[in-house]
Short mmCIF file of C-alpha atoms and ligand atoms in Angstrom, two decimals:
data_model
loop_
_atom_site.label_atom_id
_atom_site.label_comp_id
_atom_site.label_asym_id
_atom_site.label_seq_id
_atom_site.Cartn_x
_atom_site.Cartn_y
_atom_site.Cartn_z
CA UNK V 1 0.00 0.00 0.00
CA UNK V 2 2.77 2.32 1.06
CA UNK V 3 4.59 1.55 -2.18
CA UNK V 4 1.57 2.56 -4.23
CA UNK V 5 1.18 5.84 -2.35
CA UNK V 6 4.81 6.62 -3.00
CA UNK V 7 4.49 5.99 -6.76
CA UNK V 8 1.34 8.04 -7.00
CA UNK V 9 3.07 11.01 -5.45
CA UNK V 10 5.69 11.02 -8.23
CA UNK V 11 3.28 10.89 -11.20
CA UNK V 12 1.94 13.98 -12.93
CA UNK V 13 -1.82 13.50 -13.14
CA UNK V 14 -3.15 15.21 -16.27
CA UNK V 15 -5.92 17.70 -15.53
CA UNK V 16 -7.34 17.63 -19.06
CA UNK V 17 -8.78 14.33 -20.26
CA UNK V 18 -9.87 15.57 -23.70
CA UNK V 19 -9.46 13.03 -26.49
CA UNK V 20 -6.55 13.60 -28.83
CA UNK V 21 -7.69 13.64 -32.42
CA UNK V 22 -7.47 10.26 -34.18
CA UNK V 23 -8.18 10.93 -37.84
CA UNK V 24 -8.48 8.03 -40.25
CA UNK V 25 -6.20 8.54 -43.26
CA UNK V 26 -8.06 9.21 -46.48
CA UNK V 27 -5.10 8.09 -48.60
CA UNK V 28 -6.55 4.60 -48.81
CA UNK V 29 -9.26 5.77 -51.19
CA UNK V 30 -8.61 7.20 -54.61
CA UNK V 31 -11.31 9.61 -55.78
CA UNK V 32 -11.31 10.39 -59.46
CA UNK V 33 -11.85 13.98 -60.68
CA UNK V 34 -14.81 12.93 -62.79
CA UNK V 35 -17.22 10.01 -62.94
CA UNK V 36 -19.59 8.86 -65.65
CA UNK V 37 -22.36 6.28 -65.47
CA UNK V 38 -21.77 2.57 -65.15
CA UNK V 39 -23.83 1.13 -68.00
CA UNK V 40 -23.43 -2.30 -69.62
CA UNK V 41 -20.22 -2.86 -67.67
CA UNK V 42 -18.57 0.28 -69.13
CA UNK V 43 -18.17 3.87 -68.05
CA UNK V 44 -20.43 6.12 -70.09
CA UNK V 45 -19.41 9.76 -70.48
CA UNK V 46 -22.15 12.02 -69.05
CA UNK V 47 -23.56 14.93 -71.04
CA UNK V 48 -23.80 17.08 -67.89
CA UNK V 49 -22.11 16.93 -64.49
CA UNK V 50 -22.45 18.43 -61.02
CA UNK V 51 -20.01 18.60 -58.13
CA UNK V 52 -20.30 16.31 -55.13
CA UNK V 53 -18.78 17.67 -51.91
CA UNK V 54 -17.71 16.64 -48.41
CA UNK V 55 -20.30 17.99 -45.95
CA UNK V 56 -17.69 18.31 -43.17
CA UNK V 57 -15.95 21.24 -44.91
CA UNK V 58 -17.70 21.70 -48.27
CA UNK V 59 -14.54 20.47 -50.08
CA UNK V 60 -15.37 19.55 -53.71
CA UNK V 61 -14.66 15.84 -54.20
CA UNK V 62 -15.54 14.98 -57.80
CA UNK V 63 -17.63 15.88 -60.84
CA UNK V 64 -20.45 13.39 -61.21
CA UNK V 65 -22.94 12.77 -64.03
CA UNK V 66 -26.36 14.41 -63.95
CA UNK V 67 -28.39 11.71 -65.64
CA UNK V 68 -30.82 12.77 -68.36
CA UNK V 69 -33.88 10.78 -69.46
CA UNK V 70 -31.97 9.56 -72.55
CA UNK V 71 -29.07 8.35 -70.39
CA UNK V 72 -31.48 6.55 -68.06
CA UNK V 73 -33.04 4.86 -71.11
CA UNK V 74 -29.60 3.59 -72.19
CA UNK V 75 -29.05 2.10 -68.74
CA UNK V 76 -32.48 0.45 -68.76
CA UNK V 77 -31.78 -0.97 -72.25
CA UNK V 78 -28.46 -2.40 -70.99
CA UNK V 79 -30.26 -3.97 -68.02
CA UNK V 80 -32.92 -5.47 -70.32
CA UNK V 81 -30.28 -6.91 -72.61
CA UNK V 82 -28.40 -8.50 -69.71
CA UNK V 83 -31.68 -9.88 -68.36
CA UNK V 84 -32.63 -11.51 -71.66
CA UNK V 85 -29.08 -12.49 -72.49
CA UNK V 86 -28.59 -15.02 -69.74
CA UNK V 87 -28.78 -13.55 -66.25
CA UNK V 88 -32.44 -14.44 -65.70
CA UNK V 89 -31.92 -18.03 -66.81
CA UNK V 90 -28.60 -18.59 -65.02
CA UNK V 91 -28.95 -21.31 -62.35
CA UNK V 92 -29.36 -19.86 -58.85
CA UNK V 93 -26.16 -21.54 -57.72
CA UNK V 94 -24.25 -19.56 -60.38
CA UNK V 95 -25.86 -16.27 -59.42
CA UNK V 96 -24.96 -17.02 -55.81
CA UNK V 97 -21.27 -17.24 -56.73
CA UNK V 98 -21.29 -13.64 -57.93
CA UNK V 99 -23.09 -12.45 -54.79
CA UNK V 100 -20.62 -14.28 -52.54
CA UNK V 101 -17.75 -12.68 -54.48
CA UNK V 102 -19.26 -9.21 -54.07
CA UNK V 103 -19.71 -9.80 -50.34
CA UNK V 104 -16.11 -10.90 -49.89
CA UNK V 105 -14.77 -8.00 -51.97
CA UNK V 106 -16.75 -5.55 -49.85
CA UNK V 107 -15.16 -7.06 -46.76
CA UNK V 108 -11.69 -6.87 -48.29
CA UNK V 109 -12.13 -3.24 -49.33
CA UNK V 110 -14.22 -2.21 -46.33
CA UNK V 111 -11.81 0.39 -44.97
CA UNK V 112 -11.68 2.14 -48.33
CA UNK V 113 -15.48 2.16 -48.58
CA UNK V 114 -15.87 3.34 -44.97
CA UNK V 115 -13.56 6.33 -45.49
CA UNK V 116 -15.35 7.31 -48.68
CA UNK V 117 -18.79 6.93 -47.07
CA UNK V 118 -17.82 9.21 -44.19
CA UNK V 119 -16.15 11.72 -46.47
CA UNK V 120 -19.05 12.06 -48.92
CA UNK V 121 -21.92 11.60 -46.46
CA UNK V 122 -20.65 13.10 -43.18
CA UNK V 123 -21.30 10.10 -40.91
CA UNK V 124 -18.71 9.17 -38.24
CA UNK V 125 -16.10 6.71 -39.45
CA UNK V 126 -16.78 4.39 -36.53
CA UNK V 127 -20.34 3.99 -37.81
CA UNK V 128 -19.44 3.46 -41.48
CA UNK V 129 -16.66 1.09 -40.40
CA UNK V 130 -18.59 -0.89 -37.77
CA UNK V 131 -22.18 -0.71 -39.03
CA UNK V 132 -22.63 0.26 -42.69
CA UNK V 133 -19.87 -1.87 -44.20
CA UNK V 134 -20.32 -5.08 -42.19
CA UNK V 135 -24.08 -4.93 -42.78
CA UNK V 136 -23.71 -4.25 -46.51
CA UNK V 137 -21.45 -7.31 -46.87
CA UNK V 138 -23.82 -9.34 -44.67
CA UNK V 139 -26.74 -8.55 -47.00
CA UNK V 140 -24.84 -9.90 -49.99
CA UNK V 141 -23.82 -13.03 -48.05
CA UNK V 142 -27.38 -13.56 -46.85
CA UNK V 143 -29.07 -13.21 -50.25
CA UNK V 144 -26.31 -15.25 -51.92
CA UNK V 145 -27.55 -18.06 -49.71
CA UNK V 146 -31.12 -17.76 -51.02
CA UNK V 147 -30.29 -17.58 -54.74
CA UNK V 148 -30.44 -21.36 -55.30
CA UNK V 149 -33.19 -22.03 -52.75
CA UNK V 150 -36.06 -19.95 -54.09
CA UNK V 151 -38.15 -23.04 -54.90
CA UNK V 152 -37.82 -24.09 -51.25
CA UNK V 153 -38.51 -20.58 -49.97
CA UNK V 154 -41.78 -20.48 -51.91
CA UNK V 155 -42.84 -24.11 -52.39
CA UNK V 156 -45.30 -24.84 -55.23
CA UNK V 157 -45.39 -21.18 -56.26
CA UNK V 158 -42.80 -21.37 -59.09
CA UNK V 159 -40.89 -18.18 -58.36
CA UNK V 160 -39.51 -16.32 -61.38
CA UNK V 161 -37.66 -13.01 -61.65
CA UNK V 162 -39.64 -9.85 -62.33
CA UNK V 163 -37.33 -8.34 -64.94
CA UNK V 164 -35.56 -4.97 -64.76
CA UNK V 165 -35.68 -3.28 -61.35
CA UNK V 166 -35.32 0.51 -61.03
CA UNK V 167 -33.94 1.33 -57.59
CA UNK V 168 -33.80 4.80 -56.02
CA UNK V 169 -31.94 5.25 -52.77
CA UNK V 170 -31.41 8.07 -50.23
CA UNK V 171 -28.31 9.68 -48.76
CA UNK V 172 -28.42 8.48 -45.15
CA UNK V 173 -26.98 4.95 -45.70
CA UNK V 174 -25.74 5.12 -49.29
CA UNK V 175 -23.88 1.81 -49.60
CA UNK V 176 -26.12 -0.07 -47.18
CA UNK V 177 -29.28 0.95 -49.05
CA UNK V 178 -27.60 -0.14 -52.27
CA UNK V 179 -26.92 -3.54 -50.69
CA UNK V 180 -30.51 -3.81 -49.36
CA UNK V 181 -31.77 -3.31 -52.92
CA UNK V 182 -29.19 -4.89 -55.22
CA UNK V 183 -28.58 -8.14 -53.28
CA UNK V 184 -32.18 -9.53 -53.26
CA UNK V 185 -32.82 -8.30 -56.83
CA UNK V 186 -29.81 -10.20 -58.18
CA UNK V 187 -30.43 -13.27 -56.04
CA UNK V 188 -33.86 -13.56 -57.66
CA UNK V 189 -32.49 -13.23 -61.22
CA UNK V 190 -33.39 -9.60 -61.96
CA UNK V 191 -31.15 -6.94 -63.43
CA UNK V 192 -30.89 -3.46 -61.98
CA UNK V 193 -30.64 0.25 -62.73
CA UNK V 194 -29.81 2.11 -59.53
CA UNK V 195 -29.88 5.84 -58.88
CA UNK V 196 -27.94 6.94 -55.78
CA UNK V 197 -28.87 10.15 -53.95
CA UNK V 198 -27.56 13.37 -55.45
CA UNK V 199 -25.40 14.22 -52.41
CA UNK V 200 -23.84 10.77 -51.86
CA UNK V 201 -22.98 9.05 -55.15
CA UNK V 202 -19.35 8.10 -54.49
CA UNK V 203 -19.60 4.73 -52.73
CA UNK V 204 -22.06 3.50 -55.37
CA UNK V 205 -19.52 4.50 -58.03
CA UNK V 206 -16.72 2.74 -56.16
CA UNK V 207 -19.01 -0.30 -55.95
CA UNK V 208 -18.82 -0.50 -59.77
CA UNK V 209 -15.15 -1.46 -59.36
CA UNK V 210 -16.24 -4.29 -57.08
CA UNK V 211 -18.70 -5.45 -59.74
CA UNK V 212 -15.88 -5.58 -62.27
CA UNK V 213 -13.59 -7.42 -59.85
CA UNK V 214 -16.39 -9.92 -59.24
CA UNK V 215 -16.72 -10.30 -63.03
CA UNK V 216 -20.44 -9.75 -62.86
CA UNK V 217 -21.77 -9.99 -66.44
CA UNK V 218 -22.09 -6.52 -68.08
CA UNK V 219 -25.47 -4.82 -67.68
CA UNK V 220 -26.65 -6.82 -64.66
CA UNK V 221 -26.10 -3.76 -62.44
CA UNK V 222 -26.13 -0.27 -63.98
CA UNK V 223 -25.65 2.94 -62.01
CA UNK V 224 -26.86 6.34 -63.17
CA UNK V 225 -26.21 9.32 -60.90
CA UNK V 226 -28.16 12.56 -60.80
CA UNK V 227 -30.81 14.49 -58.91
CA UNK V 228 -34.54 13.90 -58.43
CA UNK V 229 -35.20 14.37 -62.16
CA UNK V 230 -32.98 11.34 -62.90
CA UNK V 231 -35.01 9.33 -60.37
CA UNK V 232 -38.24 10.52 -61.98
CA UNK V 233 -36.94 9.46 -65.44
CA UNK V 234 -36.23 5.99 -64.05
CA UNK V 235 -39.74 5.76 -62.58
CA UNK V 236 -41.24 6.79 -65.91
CA UNK V 237 -39.09 4.46 -67.96
CA UNK V 238 -41.45 2.10 -69.78
CA UNK V 239 -39.13 -0.88 -69.80
CA UNK V 240 -38.73 -1.05 -66.01
CA UNK V 241 -40.79 -3.81 -64.35
CA UNK V 242 -40.37 -2.84 -60.73
CA UNK V 243 -39.50 0.26 -58.73
CA UNK V 244 -37.96 0.07 -55.25
CA UNK V 245 -37.77 3.43 -53.52
CA UNK V 246 -36.42 4.58 -50.16
CA UNK V 247 -36.78 8.25 -49.27
CA UNK V 248 -39.32 10.85 -48.24
CA UNK V 249 -43.03 10.15 -47.95
CA UNK V 250 -43.75 13.06 -50.28
CA UNK V 251 -41.69 11.65 -53.16
CA UNK V 252 -42.95 8.13 -52.38
CA UNK V 253 -46.55 9.28 -52.84
CA UNK V 254 -45.65 10.98 -56.10
CA UNK V 255 -44.05 7.78 -57.41
CA UNK V 256 -47.10 5.75 -56.39
CA UNK V 257 -49.34 8.17 -58.27
CA UNK V 258 -47.18 7.88 -61.38
CA UNK V 259 -47.12 4.11 -61.34
CA UNK V 260 -50.84 3.65 -60.69
CA UNK V 261 -52.37 1.55 -63.46
CA UNK V 262 -49.05 0.64 -65.11
CA UNK V 263 -48.88 -2.84 -63.59
CA UNK V 264 -45.32 -2.23 -62.39
CA UNK V 265 -44.43 -3.62 -59.00
CA UNK V 266 -43.61 -1.07 -56.30
CA UNK V 267 -42.11 -1.05 -52.81
CA UNK V 268 -41.83 2.13 -50.76
CA UNK V 269 -39.71 2.54 -47.65
CA UNK V 270 -40.53 6.04 -46.44
CA UNK V 271 -40.23 8.27 -43.40
CA UNK V 272 -40.86 7.63 -39.72
CA UNK V 273 -41.41 9.26 -36.35
CA UNK V 274 -40.65 6.37 -34.05
CA UNK V 275 -41.77 6.17 -30.44
CA UNK V 276 -39.14 5.01 -27.96
CA UNK V 277 -41.14 4.09 -24.83
CA UNK V 278 -39.41 3.88 -21.46
CA UNK V 279 -41.20 2.27 -18.49
CA UNK V 280 -40.20 2.92 -14.89
CA UNK V 281 -39.05 -0.67 -14.31
CA UNK V 282 -36.37 -0.55 -17.03
CA UNK V 283 -32.60 -0.59 -16.55
CA UNK V 284 -32.27 3.18 -16.65
CA UNK V 285 -28.63 3.57 -17.68
CA UNK V 286 -29.07 0.99 -20.41
CA UNK V 287 -32.17 2.84 -21.62
CA UNK V 288 -30.25 6.12 -21.75
CA UNK V 289 -27.65 4.48 -24.01
CA UNK V 290 -30.46 3.12 -26.18
CA UNK V 291 -32.12 6.52 -26.41
CA UNK V 292 -28.81 8.12 -27.45
CA UNK V 293 -28.20 5.41 -30.04
CA UNK V 294 -31.81 5.71 -31.17
CA UNK V 295 -31.66 9.37 -32.11
CA UNK V 296 -28.04 10.54 -32.39
CA UNK V 297 -26.77 7.57 -34.44
CA UNK V 298 -25.93 8.88 -37.94
CA UNK V 299 -26.90 12.44 -36.81
CA UNK V 300 -30.51 11.28 -36.62
CA UNK V 301 -30.55 10.80 -40.42
CA UNK V 302 -32.33 7.51 -39.88
CA UNK V 303 -35.86 6.72 -41.08
CA UNK V 304 -36.47 4.53 -38.02
CA UNK V 305 -34.79 6.95 -35.53
CA UNK V 306 -36.36 7.03 -32.05
CA UNK V 307 -37.25 10.69 -32.38
CA UNK V 308 -40.20 10.70 -29.94
CA UNK V 309 -39.20 9.62 -26.46
CA UNK V 310 -42.10 8.61 -24.18
CA UNK V 311 -41.05 8.45 -20.53
CA UNK V 312 -43.20 7.13 -17.69
CA UNK V 313 -43.89 10.11 -15.45
CA UNK V 314 -42.35 8.60 -12.29
CA UNK V 315 -38.86 8.46 -13.86
CA UNK V 316 -39.08 11.57 -15.98
CA UNK V 317 -36.72 13.74 -13.92
CA UNK V 318 -33.90 11.26 -13.27
CA UNK V 319 -34.04 10.09 -16.87
CA UNK V 320 -33.84 13.58 -18.37
CA UNK V 321 -30.97 14.44 -15.98
CA UNK V 322 -29.03 11.33 -17.03
CA UNK V 323 -29.78 11.97 -20.68
CA UNK V 324 -28.55 15.55 -20.56
CA UNK V 325 -25.40 14.47 -18.73
CA UNK V 326 -24.76 11.79 -21.36
CA UNK V 327 -25.33 14.30 -24.16
CA UNK V 328 -22.55 16.48 -22.81
CA UNK V 329 -20.10 13.60 -23.42
CA UNK V 330 -20.96 13.16 -27.10
CA UNK V 331 -18.16 14.34 -29.35
CA UNK V 332 -19.39 16.26 -32.37
CA UNK V 333 -16.89 16.84 -35.15
CA UNK V 334 -14.79 15.51 -38.01
CA UNK V 335 -16.49 12.39 -39.42
CA UNK V 336 -13.08 10.89 -40.19
CA UNK V 337 -11.97 11.10 -36.55
CA UNK V 338 -12.34 7.70 -34.88
CA UNK V 339 -13.50 9.35 -31.64
CA UNK V 340 -16.40 11.22 -33.23
CA UNK V 341 -19.91 10.28 -32.10
CA UNK V 342 -21.92 12.80 -34.12
CA UNK V 343 -20.66 13.83 -37.56
CA UNK V 344 -21.70 16.42 -40.13
CA UNK V 345 -25.22 17.05 -41.39
CA UNK V 346 -25.47 15.64 -44.90
CA UNK V 347 -26.28 18.80 -46.84
CA UNK V 348 -27.06 22.50 -46.59
CA UNK V 349 -30.69 21.74 -47.50
CA UNK V 350 -31.04 19.18 -44.71
CA UNK V 351 -29.43 21.54 -42.20
CA UNK V 352 -31.90 24.23 -43.17
CA UNK V 353 -34.80 21.81 -42.66
CA UNK V 354 -33.54 20.83 -39.21
CA UNK V 355 -33.03 24.46 -38.20
CA UNK V 356 -36.51 25.40 -39.37
CA UNK V 357 -38.19 22.60 -37.41
CA UNK V 358 -36.12 23.27 -34.28
CA UNK V 359 -37.08 26.97 -34.46
CA UNK V 360 -40.73 25.92 -34.68
CA UNK V 361 -40.31 23.83 -31.51
CA UNK V 362 -38.95 26.80 -29.58
CA UNK V 363 -41.69 29.03 -30.93
CA UNK V 364 -44.45 26.58 -30.01
CA UNK V 365 -43.21 26.53 -26.41
CA UNK V 366 -40.95 23.49 -25.97
CA UNK V 367 -37.86 23.77 -23.80
CA UNK V 368 -34.60 23.21 -25.67
CA UNK V 369 -31.37 21.71 -24.31
CA UNK V 370 -28.12 21.53 -26.26
CA UNK V 371 -24.86 20.55 -24.54
CA UNK V 372 -22.01 23.02 -24.84
CA UNK V 373 -20.02 22.01 -27.92
CA UNK V 374 -17.88 23.90 -30.38
CA UNK V 375 -19.06 23.27 -33.92
CA UNK V 376 -16.57 23.56 -36.79
CA UNK V 377 -16.86 26.77 -38.78
CA UNK V 378 -16.97 25.27 -42.23
CA UNK V 379 -19.38 22.57 -43.31
CA UNK V 380 -22.85 21.65 -42.02
CA UNK V 381 -23.27 21.04 -38.31
CA UNK V 382 -26.01 20.79 -35.72
CA UNK V 383 -25.56 20.18 -32.00
CA UNK V 384 -27.37 17.22 -30.40
CA UNK V 385 -30.67 18.60 -29.14
CA UNK V 386 -33.32 17.54 -26.62
CA UNK V 387 -36.74 19.15 -26.37
CA UNK V 388 -38.76 18.77 -23.16
CA UNK V 389 -42.23 20.19 -22.45
CA UNK V 390 -43.38 18.94 -25.82
CA UNK V 391 -47.09 18.67 -26.65
CA UNK V 392 -48.31 16.01 -29.06
CA UNK V 393 -49.55 18.68 -31.44
CA UNK V 394 -46.17 20.41 -31.88
CA UNK V 395 -44.54 20.03 -35.28
CA UNK V 396 -41.41 18.56 -33.62
CA UNK V 397 -43.62 15.73 -32.29
CA UNK V 398 -45.41 15.17 -35.59
CA UNK V 399 -42.97 15.75 -38.46
CA UNK V 400 -39.86 13.82 -39.38
CA UNK V 401 -36.90 16.07 -38.56
CA UNK V 402 -34.20 13.67 -39.80
CA UNK V 403 -31.61 15.29 -37.56
CA UNK V 404 -30.10 14.91 -34.07
CA UNK V 405 -33.21 16.22 -32.34
CA UNK V 406 -35.21 14.37 -29.68
CA UNK V 407 -38.67 15.30 -28.38
CA UNK V 408 -39.47 14.06 -24.86
CA UNK V 409 -43.09 13.39 -23.87
CA UNK V 410 -44.55 11.60 -20.85
CA UNK V 411 -47.20 8.99 -20.04
CA UNK V 412 -48.66 7.29 -16.96
CA UNK V 413 -50.08 3.94 -18.10
CA UNK V 414 -49.19 1.44 -20.84
CA UNK V 415 -52.52 2.24 -22.55
CA UNK V 416 -51.66 5.93 -22.64
CA UNK V 417 -48.16 5.20 -24.00
CA UNK V 418 -49.69 3.08 -26.73
CA UNK V 419 -52.30 5.65 -27.69
CA UNK V 420 -49.70 8.40 -27.94
CA UNK V 421 -47.13 6.25 -29.73
CA UNK V 422 -49.64 5.27 -32.41
CA UNK V 423 -50.80 8.85 -32.84
CA UNK V 424 -48.69 9.50 -35.93
CA UNK V 425 -49.17 9.16 -39.66
CA UNK V 426 -46.04 6.98 -39.73
CA UNK V 427 -45.42 3.41 -38.58
CA UNK V 428 -41.88 2.27 -39.26
CA UNK V 429 -40.38 1.35 -35.89
CA UNK V 430 -40.76 1.59 -32.12
CA UNK V 431 -38.81 0.74 -28.96
CA UNK V 432 -39.97 -0.55 -25.57
CA UNK V 433 -37.82 -0.47 -22.43
CA UNK V 434 -39.05 -2.58 -19.51
CA UNK V 435 -37.88 -5.59 -17.52
CA UNK V 436 -41.22 -7.37 -18.04
CA UNK V 437 -41.38 -9.75 -20.99
CA UNK V 438 -45.18 -9.83 -20.86
CA UNK V 439 -45.34 -6.07 -21.19
CA UNK V 440 -42.97 -6.14 -24.17
CA UNK V 441 -45.25 -8.63 -25.93
CA UNK V 442 -48.41 -6.70 -25.00
CA UNK V 443 -46.95 -3.49 -26.41
CA UNK V 444 -45.41 -5.12 -29.51
CA UNK V 445 -48.77 -6.63 -30.49
CA UNK V 446 -50.46 -3.23 -30.34
CA UNK V 447 -47.83 -0.84 -31.69
CA UNK V 448 -48.54 -0.02 -35.34
CA UNK V 449 -44.92 -0.24 -36.44
CA UNK V 450 -43.05 -2.55 -38.80
CA UNK V 451 -40.22 -3.15 -36.33
CA UNK V 452 -40.46 -3.12 -32.52
CA UNK V 453 -37.21 -3.28 -30.59
CA UNK V 454 -37.22 -4.41 -26.96
CA UNK V 455 -34.54 -3.09 -24.61
CA UNK V 456 -32.46 -2.04 -27.59
CA UNK V 457 -32.82 0.25 -30.60
CA UNK V 458 -31.55 0.60 -34.18
CA UNK V 459 -30.47 -3.04 -34.48
CA UNK V 460 -30.38 -4.36 -38.03
CA UNK V 461 -29.89 -7.81 -39.42
CA UNK V 462 -30.20 -9.07 -43.00
CA UNK V 463 -32.37 -12.00 -41.86
CA UNK V 464 -34.99 -9.71 -40.37
CA UNK V 465 -37.64 -8.00 -42.51
CA UNK V 466 -37.85 -4.20 -42.33
CA UNK V 467 -40.63 -1.93 -43.56
CA UNK V 468 -43.55 0.26 -42.58
CA UNK V 469 -47.21 0.74 -41.92
CA UNK V 470 -49.30 3.74 -43.00
CA UNK V 471 -47.25 6.63 -44.45
CA UNK V 472 -43.99 4.78 -43.79
CA UNK V 473 -44.63 2.77 -46.94
CA UNK V 474 -45.26 -0.84 -47.90
CA UNK V 475 -43.29 -3.92 -48.84
CA UNK V 476 -40.51 -5.45 -46.79
CA UNK V 477 -36.77 -5.46 -47.29
CA UNK V 478 -34.53 -8.04 -45.61
CA UNK V 479 -35.22 -11.63 -44.69
CA UNK V 480 -37.31 -14.05 -46.68
CA UNK V 481 -39.93 -11.31 -47.09
CA UNK V 482 -37.36 -9.19 -48.96
CA UNK V 483 -37.28 -11.72 -51.82
CA UNK V 484 -40.98 -11.49 -52.68
CA UNK V 485 -40.98 -8.00 -54.27
CA UNK V 486 -38.39 -9.28 -56.75
CA UNK V 487 -40.35 -12.37 -57.80
CA UNK V 488 -43.40 -13.29 -59.85
CA UNK V 489 -45.35 -16.40 -59.03
CA UNK V 490 -47.40 -18.73 -61.21
CA UNK V 491 -50.44 -19.27 -59.06
P1 LIG G 501 -36.05 12.38 -51.32
O1 LIG G 501 -37.23 11.52 -51.10
O2 LIG G 501 -36.19 13.56 -52.22
O3 LIG G 501 -34.85 11.50 -51.90
C1 LIG G 501 -34.75 10.11 -51.98
C2 LIG G 501 -34.27 9.66 -53.36
O4 LIG G 501 -35.28 9.93 -54.34
C3 LIG G 501 -33.04 10.40 -53.86
O5 LIG G 501 -32.25 9.56 -54.65
C4 LIG G 501 -33.66 11.50 -54.68
O6 LIG G 501 -32.78 12.12 -55.56
C5 LIG G 501 -34.77 10.76 -55.38
N1 LIG G 501 -35.86 11.59 -55.87
C6 LIG G 501 -36.18 12.88 -55.54
N2 LIG G 501 -37.28 13.29 -56.22
C7 LIG G 501 -37.66 12.23 -57.00
C8 LIG G 501 -38.74 12.02 -57.92
N3 LIG G 501 -39.64 12.97 -58.16
N4 LIG G 501 -38.85 10.82 -58.52
C9 LIG G 501 -37.96 9.84 -58.26
N5 LIG G 501 -36.92 9.98 -57.42
C10 LIG G 501 -36.78 11.16 -56.78
O7 LIG G 501 -35.49 12.83 -49.92
P2 LIG G 501 -34.62 14.14 -49.62
O8 LIG G 501 -33.22 13.81 -49.88
O9 LIG G 501 -35.16 15.34 -50.36
O10 LIG G 501 -34.90 14.36 -48.08
C11 LIG G 501 -36.05 15.08 -47.64
C12 LIG G 501 -36.62 14.46 -46.40
O11 LIG G 501 -37.01 13.14 -46.68
C13 LIG G 501 -35.65 14.32 -45.26
O12 LIG G 501 -35.58 15.48 -44.50
C14 LIG G 501 -36.23 13.17 -44.50
O13 LIG G 501 -37.24 13.64 -43.64
C15 LIG G 501 -36.84 12.30 -45.55
N6 LIG G 501 -35.98 11.17 -45.94
C16 LIG G 501 -36.31 9.95 -45.50
C17 LIG G 501 -35.51 8.88 -45.80
C18 LIG G 501 -35.82 7.52 -45.32
O14 LIG G 501 -34.94 6.66 -45.28
N7 LIG G 501 -37.05 7.24 -44.99
C19 LIG G 501 -34.27 9.02 -46.56
C20 LIG G 501 -34.04 10.36 -47.05
C21 LIG G 501 -34.87 11.38 -46.72
P3 LIG G 501 -31.96 13.39 -55.01
O15 LIG G 501 -31.01 12.87 -54.00
O16 LIG G 501 -31.28 13.86 -56.19
O17 LIG G 501 -32.97 14.36 -54.47
#
């Protein structure tokens, strides 16, 4: 004991425990100055381009094609040719080989993809490295496994591919959303034209290199970049048999209107305003971690984010105190720093939307808390935010903010929690925190949400179907259910 005391006396104890910066090197990824479209296995020179930037500092990264209707038509024609020219009739076991190759290549090149995802999208590197990339590879592995077992998955229904799938994805999980869409489509024998989001095209373009390495036959996957007008051209393309869309409810409704009566298949994965419900018998510290993960993960740019927190009245004060204390330890900053918890907001437009909704919350009478944090001067940033004193009618409790903003509401009984949680036009996900299994089951049966997490939040797995009720869309992605939208059945 005496020895220890003596040693302690000699050591200089640092007074400042701030994390030293730990930036991931971006040298691993080579970004070209200019990208075209990946059509029929070749790079097609675009007629127009726009600049894609890094949201952390607005640094221009590359010139990227702005797809016109004619360019979309070329991509669809290439997909049709590849479909007719062998891909649709290839045995499932052969298709599986390509999917397994893609999965393994994604694993091999995961660091490169993670750096690029964080650079172009703004999400913390620890998330792209530990969540986006492993899950993207897992989706390809999982659907590779189904490719030669479709007859067993759907016995006596004679599953056949649908044809050419047009896929439109958002900017919050660029590579992961690509994997969610491309893997089941290919496993079922379809070919694909994919349009990445305008602000985050780079990992999809890097993925084209993986397709070449995997020696996927030309035209099976085609990628056309551009803005909403490119997406609209894909939706309107006559030779597309199915549209899979993930994005805002507004655009989803527009697409549904356009496709009405065409006979094309459609799946929509749209917005959400998830309820995260905390009962007084839960493990409080664990719940606080789950709440933080539920809303500040990926800066809250998550369709299933737990953006409405319902707390049982008896634990309201201790929970809010713990939550605010935890918020003050979140590190906001450079997405490429391995210590960063909350990265950059994806775009100027999204930042503006968050700011507008947060201002409406203050104006309507909610109480705002933001931990002290120094935000970088350049780029797009928003501090983690908690609103208390929120009424159900406030816009911050009704509308999808898609940012690091949490609204806290209270309840007394399970019935009241349920009533309030279901009081939303959306129905994508929900969370329940309690030690009672029976209560979890009671709540899960009654919550109108596609996914209900119990004592956890934002957990994803390729084997588990994901999708919404009401204005959160229809159709399921992931799991066995995720195959059906890409198949026709002789019944
Ligand atoms: P959008 O719905 O506009 O974007 C999703 C995808 O659709 C993008 O690739 C987009 O292209 C494309 N697109 C846009 N307009 C059309 C169209 N008319 N026809 C076909 N495709 C189209 O979402 P935003 O990026 O504008 O985000 C707005 C809000 O939507 C967010 O604040 C958030 O609330 C919600 N959102 C929800 C998501 C979810 O996962 N549920 C994901 C993204 C956003 P482009 O990128 O060029 O606009």
